[in-house]
CSV table of C-alpha atoms and ligand atoms in Angstrom, one decimal:
chain,number,residue,atom,x,y,z
A,1,UNK,CA,20.7,-4.6,-26.8
A,2,UNK,CA,18.6,-7.1,-25.1
A,3,UNK,CA,17.1,-5.3,-22.3
A,4,UNK,CA,15.1,-6.6,-19.1
A,5,UNK,CA,12.9,-4.2,-16.9
A,6,UNK,CA,12.0,-5.6,-13.5
A,7,UNK,CA,8.7,-4.3,-11.9
A,8,UNK,CA,5.0,-3.8,-12.8
A,9,UNK,CA,3.9,-0.2,-12.3
A,10,UNK,CA,3.6,3.0,-14.0
A,11,UNK,CA,7.4,3.7,-13.4
A,12,UNK,CA,8.2,0.4,-15.3
A,13,UNK,CA,5.8,1.1,-18.2
A,14,UNK,CA,7.6,4.7,-18.4
A,15,UNK,CA,11.0,3.0,-18.5
A,16,UNK,CA,9.7,0.6,-21.2
A,17,UNK,CA,8.3,3.1,-23.3
A,18,UNK,CA,11.3,5.4,-23.4
A,19,UNK,CA,13.8,2.3,-23.7
A,20,UNK,CA,11.6,0.8,-26.6
A,21,UNK,CA,12.2,3.9,-28.6
A,22,UNK,CA,16.0,3.6,-28.5
A,23,UNK,CA,17.6,2.5,-31.7
A,24,UNK,CA,19.8,0.4,-29.6
A,25,UNK,CA,17.1,-1.5,-28.1
A,26,UNK,CA,17.0,-5.0,-29.9
A,27,UNK,CA,14.6,-6.9,-27.5
A,28,UNK,CA,12.8,-5.8,-24.5
A,29,UNK,CA,11.4,-7.9,-21.7
A,30,UNK,CA,9.4,-6.8,-18.5
A,31,UNK,CA,9.1,-9.0,-15.7
A,32,UNK,CA,6.1,-9.4,-14.6
A,33,UNK,CA,5.1,-6.2,-16.3
A,34,UNK,CA,1.5,-5.2,-16.8
A,35,UNK,CA,-1.3,-4.4,-19.4
A,36,UNK,CA,0.7,-1.4,-20.7
A,37,UNK,CA,4.3,-2.9,-20.8
A,38,UNK,CA,2.6,-6.0,-22.7
A,39,UNK,CA,2.0,-3.6,-25.7
A,40,UNK,CA,5.7,-2.6,-26.2
A,41,UNK,CA,7.6,-5.3,-24.4
A,42,UNK,CA,7.3,-9.0,-23.8
A,43,UNK,CA,6.0,-9.6,-20.3
A,44,UNK,CA,7.7,-12.6,-18.5
A,45,UNK,CA,5.6,-14.0,-15.6
A,46,UNK,CA,8.4,-13.8,-13.0
A,47,UNK,CA,7.9,-11.7,-10.0
A,48,UNK,CA,10.1,-9.0,-9.1
A,49,UNK,CA,11.3,-10.6,-6.0
A,50,UNK,CA,12.1,-13.9,-7.4
A,51,UNK,CA,15.8,-13.3,-7.8
A,52,UNK,CA,16.9,-16.8,-8.8
A,53,UNK,CA,14.3,-17.1,-11.6
A,54,UNK,CA,15.4,-13.6,-12.7
A,55,UNK,CA,19.1,-14.5,-12.8
A,56,UNK,CA,18.0,-17.8,-14.7
A,57,UNK,CA,16.1,-15.8,-17.2
A,58,UNK,CA,18.9,-13.2,-17.9
A,59,UNK,CA,21.3,-15.8,-18.5
A,60,UNK,CA,19.0,-18.0,-20.7
A,61,UNK,CA,18.0,-15.0,-22.7
A,62,UNK,CA,21.4,-13.4,-23.1
A,63,UNK,CA,20.1,-10.1,-21.5
A,64,UNK,CA,22.8,-7.3,-22.0
A,65,UNK,CA,21.3,-4.9,-19.3
A,66,UNK,CA,18.7,-5.2,-16.6
A,67,UNK,CA,16.9,-2.2,-15.0
A,68,UNK,CA,15.5,-2.7,-11.6
A,69,UNK,CA,12.4,-0.7,-10.8
A,70,UNK,CA,11.1,-1.6,-7.2
A,71,UNK,CA,13.0,-1.2,-4.0
A,72,UNK,CA,12.2,-4.8,-2.6
A,73,UNK,CA,14.6,-6.7,-4.9
A,74,UNK,CA,17.3,-4.2,-4.5
A,75,UNK,CA,17.2,-4.6,-0.7
A,76,UNK,CA,17.0,-8.3,-1.1
A,77,UNK,CA,20.4,-8.1,-3.2
A,78,UNK,CA,19.3,-8.6,-6.7
A,79,UNK,CA,22.1,-6.7,-7.8
A,80,UNK,CA,24.6,-8.6,-6.0
A,81,UNK,CA,23.2,-12.0,-7.5
A,82,UNK,CA,23.3,-10.5,-11.1
A,83,UNK,CA,26.9,-9.3,-10.7
A,84,UNK,CA,28.0,-12.8,-9.3
A,85,UNK,CA,27.0,-14.2,-12.5
A,86,UNK,CA,28.7,-11.4,-14.6
A,87,UNK,CA,25.3,-10.0,-15.9
A,88,UNK,CA,25.0,-6.2,-16.3
A,89,UNK,CA,22.6,-4.6,-14.0
A,90,UNK,CA,21.6,-1.0,-13.2
A,91,UNK,CA,20.8,-0.6,-9.5
A,92,UNK,CA,22.6,-0.5,-6.0
A,93,UNK,CA,23.8,-3.7,-4.4
A,94,UNK,CA,22.4,-4.7,-1.0
A,95,UNK,CA,24.7,-2.6,0.9
A,96,UNK,CA,24.2,0.7,-1.0
A,97,UNK,CA,20.4,0.0,-1.1
A,98,UNK,CA,20.5,0.8,2.6
A,99,UNK,CA,20.4,4.4,1.5
A,100,UNK,CA,16.8,3.7,1.0
A,101,UNK,CA,16.1,0.5,3.1
A,102,UNK,CA,17.4,2.1,6.4
A,103,UNK,CA,16.4,5.5,7.6
A,104,UNK,CA,18.6,5.5,10.4
A,105,UNK,CA,21.6,4.6,8.1
A,106,UNK,CA,20.7,7.6,5.8
A,107,UNK,CA,20.3,10.1,8.6
A,108,UNK,CA,23.7,9.1,10.0
A,109,UNK,CA,25.1,9.6,6.7
A,110,UNK,CA,23.7,12.9,6.4
A,111,UNK,CA,24.9,14.3,9.6
A,112,UNK,CA,28.4,12.9,9.1
A,113,UNK,CA,28.7,15.0,5.8
A,114,UNK,CA,26.8,18.1,7.2
A,115,UNK,CA,24.2,17.8,4.7
A,116,UNK,CA,20.9,19.7,5.7
A,117,UNK,CA,18.1,17.3,7.1
A,118,UNK,CA,15.7,17.4,9.9
A,119,UNK,CA,17.0,16.9,13.5
A,120,UNK,CA,16.3,13.3,14.7
A,121,UNK,CA,17.1,10.8,17.2
A,122,UNK,CA,17.1,7.1,16.3
A,123,UNK,CA,16.0,4.5,18.7
A,124,UNK,CA,15.9,0.7,19.1
A,125,UNK,CA,13.6,0.1,21.9
A,126,UNK,CA,10.0,1.6,23.1
A,127,UNK,CA,11.6,3.0,26.1
A,128,UNK,CA,14.3,4.8,24.5
A,129,UNK,CA,11.7,6.1,22.0
A,130,UNK,CA,9.6,7.3,25.0
A,131,UNK,CA,12.6,9.1,26.4
A,132,UNK,CA,13.6,10.7,23.2
A,133,UNK,CA,10.1,12.2,22.6
A,134,UNK,CA,10.9,14.6,25.3
A,135,UNK,CA,13.5,16.3,22.9
A,136,UNK,CA,10.7,17.2,20.3
A,137,UNK,CA,7.7,19.5,19.9
A,138,UNK,CA,4.4,18.5,17.9
A,139,UNK,CA,3.9,17.5,15.4
A,140,UNK,CA,6.8,15.0,15.4
A,141,UNK,CA,7.6,12.7,12.5
A,142,UNK,CA,7.8,9.0,13.7
A,143,UNK,CA,9.5,6.6,10.9
A,144,UNK,CA,10.0,2.9,10.9
A,145,UNK,CA,13.5,2.4,9.8
A,146,UNK,CA,12.9,-0.2,7.1
A,147,UNK,CA,10.8,-0.5,4.0
A,148,UNK,CA,7.1,-0.4,4.7
A,149,UNK,CA,5.7,0.3,1.4
A,150,UNK,CA,5.1,4.0,2.0
A,151,UNK,CA,3.2,3.4,5.3
A,152,UNK,CA,6.1,3.4,7.9
A,153,UNK,CA,6.0,7.4,8.4
A,154,UNK,CA,3.5,8.7,10.9
A,155,UNK,CA,3.1,12.5,11.4
A,156,UNK,CA,1.9,12.7,15.1
A,157,UNK,CA,0.1,15.9,16.1
A,158,UNK,CA,0.4,15.0,19.9
A,159,UNK,CA,2.0,13.0,22.5
A,160,UNK,CA,-0.8,10.3,22.3
A,161,UNK,CA,-0.4,9.8,18.6
A,162,UNK,CA,3.4,9.5,18.9
A,163,UNK,CA,3.3,7.0,21.7
A,164,UNK,CA,0.6,5.0,19.8
A,165,UNK,CA,2.8,5.0,16.5
A,166,UNK,CA,6.0,4.0,18.8
A,167,UNK,CA,4.1,1.1,20.2
A,168,UNK,CA,2.6,-0.2,16.9
A,169,UNK,CA,6.0,-0.3,15.2
A,170,UNK,CA,8.2,-1.3,18.2
A,171,UNK,CA,5.9,-3.4,20.6
A,172,UNK,CA,3.3,-4.7,18.3
A,173,UNK,CA,5.7,-5.2,15.3
A,174,UNK,CA,3.3,-4.0,12.8
A,175,UNK,CA,6.1,-3.9,10.2
A,176,UNK,CA,8.0,-6.9,11.7
A,177,UNK,CA,11.7,-6.2,11.7
A,178,UNK,CA,11.4,-3.2,9.5
A,179,UNK,CA,9.9,-1.3,12.5
A,180,UNK,CA,12.0,-2.2,15.2
A,181,UNK,CA,14.5,0.7,14.9
A,182,UNK,CA,12.7,4.0,14.6
A,183,UNK,CA,13.7,7.6,13.7
A,184,UNK,CA,12.2,10.3,15.5
A,185,UNK,CA,12.3,13.5,13.5
A,186,UNK,CA,11.6,17.2,13.8
A,187,UNK,CA,8.6,18.1,11.4
A,188,UNK,CA,9.5,20.3,8.6
A,189,UNK,CA,7.2,22.6,6.9
A,190,UNK,CA,7.4,23.6,3.2
A,191,UNK,CA,6.8,22.1,-0.1
A,192,UNK,CA,8.7,19.0,-1.4
A,193,UNK,CA,10.7,18.3,-4.5
A,194,UNK,CA,12.5,15.2,-5.8
A,195,UNK,CA,15.5,14.9,-8.0
A,196,UNK,CA,16.7,11.9,-9.6
A,197,UNK,CA,20.5,11.4,-9.9
A,198,UNK,CA,22.1,8.9,-12.1
A,199,UNK,CA,25.0,7.5,-10.3
A,200,UNK,CA,28.0,5.9,-11.9
A,201,UNK,CA,31.4,5.0,-10.5
A,202,UNK,CA,31.1,7.4,-7.7
A,203,UNK,CA,29.7,10.2,-9.7
A,204,UNK,CA,26.3,12.0,-9.5
A,205,UNK,CA,24.3,13.2,-12.6
A,206,UNK,CA,21.4,15.0,-11.3
A,207,UNK,CA,18.3,15.2,-13.6
A,208,UNK,CA,15.6,17.8,-13.9
A,209,UNK,CA,13.5,18.3,-10.8
A,210,UNK,CA,9.8,17.0,-10.2
A,211,UNK,CA,7.3,17.3,-7.6
A,212,UNK,CA,5.0,14.6,-6.5
A,213,UNK,CA,1.6,14.3,-4.8
A,214,UNK,CA,1.6,12.0,-1.8
A,215,UNK,CA,-1.8,12.6,-0.2
A,216,UNK,CA,-4.9,10.8,-1.7
A,217,UNK,CA,-7.1,14.0,-1.1
A,218,UNK,CA,-7.5,17.3,-2.7
A,219,UNK,CA,-5.3,20.2,-0.9
A,220,UNK,CA,-2.8,17.5,0.3
A,221,UNK,CA,-5.5,15.9,2.9
A,222,UNK,CA,-6.0,12.3,3.8
A,223,UNK,CA,-3.6,9.4,3.8
A,224,UNK,CA,-0.2,9.2,2.1
A,225,UNK,CA,0.1,7.1,-1.2
A,226,UNK,CA,2.8,6.0,-3.2
A,227,UNK,CA,2.0,9.4,-5.2
A,228,UNK,CA,-1.0,10.3,-7.3
A,229,UNK,CA,0.3,12.9,-9.4
A,230,UNK,CA,3.4,14.7,-10.5
A,231,UNK,CA,5.0,17.5,-12.6
A,232,UNK,CA,8.5,18.0,-14.1
A,233,UNK,CA,10.3,20.4,-13.8
A,234,UNK,CA,9.2,21.6,-10.3
A,235,UNK,CA,8.4,25.3,-11.0
A,236,UNK,CA,8.3,25.9,-7.4
A,237,UNK,CA,12.1,25.8,-7.0
A,238,UNK,CA,13.6,29.2,-7.2
A,239,UNK,CA,17.2,29.8,-8.9
A,240,UNK,CA,18.4,30.2,-5.3
A,241,UNK,CA,17.0,26.7,-4.3
A,242,UNK,CA,18.4,25.2,-7.4
A,243,UNK,CA,21.8,26.6,-6.7
A,244,UNK,CA,21.8,25.3,-3.1
A,245,UNK,CA,20.8,21.8,-4.4
A,246,UNK,CA,23.0,21.3,-7.4
A,247,UNK,CA,25.9,23.3,-6.5
A,248,UNK,CA,26.2,22.8,-2.7
A,249,UNK,CA,24.1,19.7,-1.6
A,250,UNK,CA,24.7,17.2,-4.3
A,251,UNK,CA,28.5,17.7,-4.4
A,252,UNK,CA,28.6,16.9,-0.7
A,253,UNK,CA,26.5,13.8,-1.3
A,254,UNK,CA,28.9,12.7,-4.0
A,255,UNK,CA,31.9,13.1,-1.6
A,256,UNK,CA,30.2,11.3,1.1
A,257,UNK,CA,29.3,8.4,-0.9
A,258,UNK,CA,32.8,8.0,-2.2
A,259,UNK,CA,34.4,8.3,1.3
A,260,UNK,CA,31.8,5.6,2.6
A,261,UNK,CA,32.6,3.4,-0.3
A,262,UNK,CA,28.9,3.6,-1.4
A,263,UNK,CA,29.7,2.9,-5.0
A,264,UNK,CA,26.9,1.7,-7.4
A,265,UNK,CA,25.6,2.3,-10.7
A,266,UNK,CA,21.9,3.3,-10.5
A,267,UNK,CA,19.6,6.1,-9.3
A,268,UNK,CA,19.7,8.1,-6.2
A,269,UNK,CA,16.5,9.7,-5.7
A,270,UNK,CA,16.7,12.7,-3.3
A,271,UNK,CA,13.4,13.7,-1.7
A,272,UNK,CA,13.7,17.5,-0.3
A,273,UNK,CA,11.7,19.6,1.8
A,274,UNK,CA,12.1,23.3,0.8
A,275,UNK,CA,11.3,25.9,3.5
A,276,UNK,CA,12.3,29.5,4.4
A,277,UNK,CA,15.7,28.2,5.3
A,278,UNK,CA,16.2,26.4,2.1
A,279,UNK,CA,16.3,22.8,1.1
A,280,UNK,CA,16.8,20.0,3.5
A,281,UNK,CA,16.9,16.2,2.7
A,282,UNK,CA,13.8,14.1,3.7
A,283,UNK,CA,14.9,10.8,2.3
A,284,UNK,CA,16.9,9.0,-0.3
A,285,UNK,CA,15.4,6.2,-2.5
A,286,UNK,CA,18.0,4.0,-4.4
A,287,UNK,CA,15.7,3.7,-7.6
A,288,UNK,CA,13.3,5.6,-9.9
A,289,UNK,CA,10.3,7.0,-8.2
A,290,UNK,CA,6.7,6.5,-9.2
A,291,UNK,CA,5.1,8.7,-10.5
A,292,UNK,CA,8.0,11.0,-10.9
A,293,UNK,CA,9.5,8.8,-13.6
A,294,UNK,CA,6.5,9.1,-15.9
A,295,UNK,CA,7.0,12.9,-16.3
A,296,UNK,CA,11.0,13.3,-15.8
A,297,UNK,CA,11.4,10.7,-18.7
A,298,UNK,CA,9.0,12.7,-20.9
A,299,UNK,CA,11.1,15.8,-20.2
A,300,UNK,CA,14.4,14.0,-21.1
A,301,UNK,CA,15.1,13.9,-24.9
A,302,UNK,CA,18.3,11.8,-24.4
A,303,UNK,CA,18.2,8.1,-25.3
A,304,UNK,CA,17.6,6.5,-21.9
A,305,UNK,CA,18.9,3.1,-22.9
A,306,UNK,CA,22.3,4.8,-24.0
A,307,UNK,CA,22.4,6.5,-20.4
A,308,UNK,CA,21.8,3.3,-18.7
A,309,UNK,CA,24.4,1.5,-20.7
A,310,UNK,CA,27.0,4.3,-20.2
A,311,UNK,CA,26.3,4.4,-16.4
A,312,UNK,CA,27.1,0.7,-16.2
A,313,UNK,CA,30.1,1.1,-18.3
A,314,UNK,CA,31.3,4.2,-16.5
A,315,UNK,CA,31.3,6.5,-19.5
A,316,UNK,CA,28.5,8.7,-18.6
A,317,UNK,CA,29.1,12.6,-19.1
A,318,UNK,CA,27.1,15.6,-18.0
A,319,UNK,CA,26.5,16.5,-21.7
A,320,UNK,CA,24.6,13.1,-22.4
A,321,UNK,CA,21.6,14.6,-20.6
A,322,UNK,CA,19.4,16.9,-22.6
A,323,UNK,CA,15.7,17.8,-22.3
A,324,UNK,CA,12.8,19.5,-24.0
A,325,UNK,CA,11.3,22.8,-23.1
A,326,UNK,CA,7.9,21.5,-22.1
A,327,UNK,CA,6.3,21.4,-18.9
A,328,UNK,CA,5.1,17.8,-18.0
A,329,UNK,CA,2.5,16.6,-15.7
A,330,UNK,CA,0.7,13.2,-14.8
A,331,UNK,CA,-2.5,12.5,-12.9
A,332,UNK,CA,-2.9,9.1,-11.7
A,333,UNK,CA,-6.2,7.5,-11.8
A,334,UNK,CA,-7.0,5.2,-8.8
A,335,UNK,CA,-9.4,2.4,-7.6
A,336,UNK,CA,-11.9,3.8,-5.1
A,337,UNK,CA,-10.8,3.0,-1.5
A,338,UNK,CA,-7.0,3.3,-2.3
A,339,UNK,CA,-4.7,3.6,-0.4
A,340,UNK,CA,-7.1,1.4,1.9
A,341,UNK,CA,-9.0,-1.6,0.6
A,342,UNK,CA,-10.2,-1.4,-3.0
A,343,UNK,CA,-11.4,-3.9,-5.7
A,344,UNK,CA,-9.9,-5.0,-8.7
A,345,UNK,CA,-10.7,-6.4,-12.1
A,346,UNK,CA,-12.8,-3.7,-13.3
A,347,UNK,CA,-13.2,-3.3,-17.1
A,348,UNK,CA,-11.4,-0.1,-18.2
A,349,UNK,CA,-12.7,1.9,-21.4
A,350,UNK,CA,-11.4,4.6,-23.4
A,351,UNK,CA,-13.5,6.9,-25.6
A,352,UNK,CA,-12.2,8.6,-28.9
A,353,UNK,CA,-12.0,11.9,-27.2
A,354,UNK,CA,-8.4,11.1,-26.1
A,355,UNK,CA,-6.1,12.7,-28.7
A,356,UNK,CA,-2.7,11.6,-29.7
A,357,UNK,CA,-0.9,14.2,-27.5
A,358,UNK,CA,-1.9,12.3,-24.5
A,359,UNK,CA,0.4,9.6,-23.0
A,360,UNK,CA,-1.4,6.9,-20.9
A,361,UNK,CA,1.1,4.8,-18.9
A,362,UNK,CA,-0.3,1.9,-17.0
A,363,UNK,CA,0.3,1.5,-13.3
A,364,UNK,CA,-2.1,-1.4,-12.3
A,365,UNK,CA,-3.8,-3.0,-15.2
A,366,UNK,CA,-4.0,-6.4,-16.7
A,367,UNK,CA,-4.9,-7.4,-20.2
A,368,UNK,CA,-7.1,-10.4,-20.9
A,369,UNK,CA,-8.6,-11.4,-24.2
A,370,UNK,CA,-8.1,-8.0,-25.7
A,371,UNK,CA,-9.7,-6.3,-22.8
A,372,UNK,CA,-8.0,-4.3,-20.1
A,373,UNK,CA,-8.9,-4.5,-16.4
A,374,UNK,CA,-7.9,-2.6,-13.3
A,375,UNK,CA,-5.1,-4.6,-11.2
A,376,UNK,CA,-4.2,-2.4,-8.4
A,377,UNK,CA,-4.9,0.8,-6.4
A,378,UNK,CA,-3.0,3.0,-8.8
A,379,UNK,CA,-4.3,2.1,-12.4
A,380,UNK,CA,-3.3,4.6,-14.9
A,381,UNK,CA,-1.1,7.7,-15.3
A,382,UNK,CA,-2.5,10.1,-17.6
A,383,UNK,CA,0.5,12.3,-18.9
A,384,UNK,CA,0.7,15.4,-21.1
A,385,UNK,CA,3.3,18.1,-21.8
A,386,UNK,CA,2.6,21.8,-22.8
A,387,UNK,CA,4.0,25.2,-22.4
A,388,UNK,CA,2.6,25.7,-19.0
A,389,UNK,CA,1.2,23.6,-16.3
A,390,UNK,CA,-2.4,25.1,-17.0
A,391,UNK,CA,-2.0,23.8,-20.5
A,392,UNK,CA,-1.1,20.4,-19.3
A,393,UNK,CA,-4.1,20.4,-16.7
A,394,UNK,CA,-6.3,21.3,-19.4
A,395,UNK,CA,-5.3,18.4,-21.8
A,396,UNK,CA,-5.1,15.8,-19.0
A,397,UNK,CA,-8.5,16.6,-17.3
A,398,UNK,CA,-10.2,16.7,-20.6
A,399,UNK,CA,-8.7,13.3,-21.6
A,400,UNK,CA,-9.7,11.8,-18.2
A,401,UNK,CA,-13.5,12.5,-19.1
A,402,UNK,CA,-13.0,9.8,-21.8
A,403,UNK,CA,-11.8,7.0,-19.6
A,404,UNK,CA,-14.0,5.0,-17.3
A,405,UNK,CA,-13.8,2.0,-14.9
A,406,UNK,CA,-15.9,1.3,-11.9
A,407,UNK,CA,-14.6,3.3,-8.8
A,408,UNK,CA,-12.5,5.6,-10.9
A,409,UNK,CA,-11.1,8.2,-8.5
A,410,UNK,CA,-8.6,11.1,-9.1
A,411,UNK,CA,-7.5,14.4,-7.6
A,412,UNK,CA,-8.6,17.3,-9.4
A,413,UNK,CA,-5.8,19.7,-8.1
A,414,UNK,CA,-2.7,18.3,-9.5
A,415,UNK,CA,-0.9,21.1,-11.0
A,416,UNK,CA,-2.7,23.7,-9.3
A,417,UNK,CA,0.2,25.8,-7.7
B,501,AMP,P1,9.7,9.7,3.8
B,501,AMP,O1,9.5,8.3,3.3
B,501,AMP,O2,10.9,9.8,4.7
B,501,AMP,O3,10.1,10.6,2.6
B,501,AMP,O4,8.4,10.3,4.3
B,501,AMP,C1,7.3,10.1,3.5
B,501,AMP,C2,6.5,11.4,3.6
B,501,AMP,O5,6.3,12.0,4.9
B,501,AMP,C3,7.4,12.7,2.9
B,501,AMP,O6,7.3,12.9,1.5
B,501,AMP,C4,6.7,13.8,3.5
B,501,AMP,O7,5.7,14.1,2.9
B,501,AMP,C5,6.5,13.2,4.9
B,501,AMP,N1,7.5,13.7,5.9
B,501,AMP,C6,8.7,12.8,6.1
B,501,AMP,N2,9.4,13.3,6.9
B,501,AMP,C7,9.0,14.6,7.2
B,501,AMP,C8,9.4,15.7,8.0
B,501,AMP,N3,10.6,15.6,8.8
B,501,AMP,N4,8.7,16.7,8.0
B,501,AMP,C9,7.5,16.9,7.4
B,501,AMP,N5,7.0,15.9,6.6
B,501,AMP,C10,7.8,14.6,6.6
B,502,LIG,N1,7.0,8.9,-5.6
B,502,LIG,C1,7.7,8.4,-4.5
B,502,LIG,C2,8.2,7.1,-4.6
B,502,LIG,O1,8.3,6.5,-5.6
B,502,LIG,O2,8.5,6.6,-3.5
C-alpha cells in the first residue's frame, strides 16, 4: 500500500515508525513531517491544513490510505474532501470531528446517554456565564468550546480568576470564535487515564490504556502543555476501573454514536478522570494523542497498517489487536520556555551511550545538511520498554544524559507513581 501520514509531531513519527515496519507498506509519505520522519518516510512539503494540496497529492501519487494526525485539518473537513474524491482516509468527517472541536457538543452527547462526566453549564454570552458561575464552588473549570491548541481550559481557583477567564474568552475574544461559547464545569479530583478506541462502521475497539503528563513542572505544577511524558499501560487503573470503562462506559458511547449517526472510521480518544466514585469523561479527541501514541503503538504488536486498512474497509475484529507484555514509557525533551516562548534551531547531538533499546521519536526537529536542529517546543520523545516503570525510567533517564541541545528541559518525575 502507498500511505500518506499527515502532521509533523511525535505522534506522526510514531505512526510512520510503526507503519514503515508493515510488510503491507510499499511507500510511505509524511506531510509535512519532521527530521525523524525524514529517516523512514518521504517528507512532502505540504502543510497539514492545506487540504486542496493534500487531495491533489494523494490523487497524483495514487495513495491507498491517508492517516490524519492533528485535529485542525479534521475540524476543517479534510476527510469530507478526500471522500468526495473517493480517496480512502482514516479519520472523522467534519461533523464527527465536533466530538473534539466542540466541548458543548460532547457534553450534551454525554448527558444524553447518561455517561459519567463532570456537571456543567454551557453559555453563549458573558452575562450568562456570570449568572451560571453561581451554581459552582471553587475551583471551577472554564473551557472555551472550540479548538485552542490546549490553551482553552482554565482552572479558576476563585471568582476573580473565573470572571477574568470568561472575559478573556467571551468579551476580549482571545480565541476568536472558538471561545464565544464556554462550558463551565465542576472541578474533578483524581488521576487521569486515556484510552484510544479504533472506530469502524459504528463499532468501537478500545486499545490498551495510557497516562500522559500535561503539566510542564515536576509534581504536576505549572502550565498545561500538549503533554510532556506518558506511559502505557496505565498501571494506576484497577480491575474495577477497567471493568467500568471497558464494559459499561465504552458500550454506552458506542450506542450513542450509532444513535446520533456519528459514524466514522478513525480514532476516538477518551480522556478520563478517575476518582473515588470511578471514571468520568473529561474529553474526547477524534484522533491519536501526542505523546500517548508514542507508547501505545510500542505496546501494540499488531500490524498497524493492517488495522488502519481494516478499519476503513469495515472488517476490523477484536482479535486483530494484540500487545506485548512490556511496560512502555516516554519522556519528552522540550525547549526552554515551552509552553511559553522558546527559541528554535538549536543543534541536537547524541552521544554513543544511547543503546539500541531506546527509541527516539522526533516531535519538533528539522534536518539540515545531515545535522539535526530543534524546531518546536516539544523536541524529542525518548521511549523505552521494560518489565516495570522503574526499569523504563532507568533506561530513559540514562539515555537523556547522552543527548544535548541548548535549552534542553525535561521532567525528571515521569513514571514515578
Ligand atoms: P480538556 O481539554 O477538557 O481535557 O482539559 C485539559 C485538561 O484540563 C485535562 O486533561 C485536565 O487535566 C484538566 N481538566 C479539564 N476538565 C477538568 C475538570 N472538570 N476537573 C479537573 N481537571 C480538568
Ligand atoms: N496528549 C493529549 C493530546 O494529544 O491532546
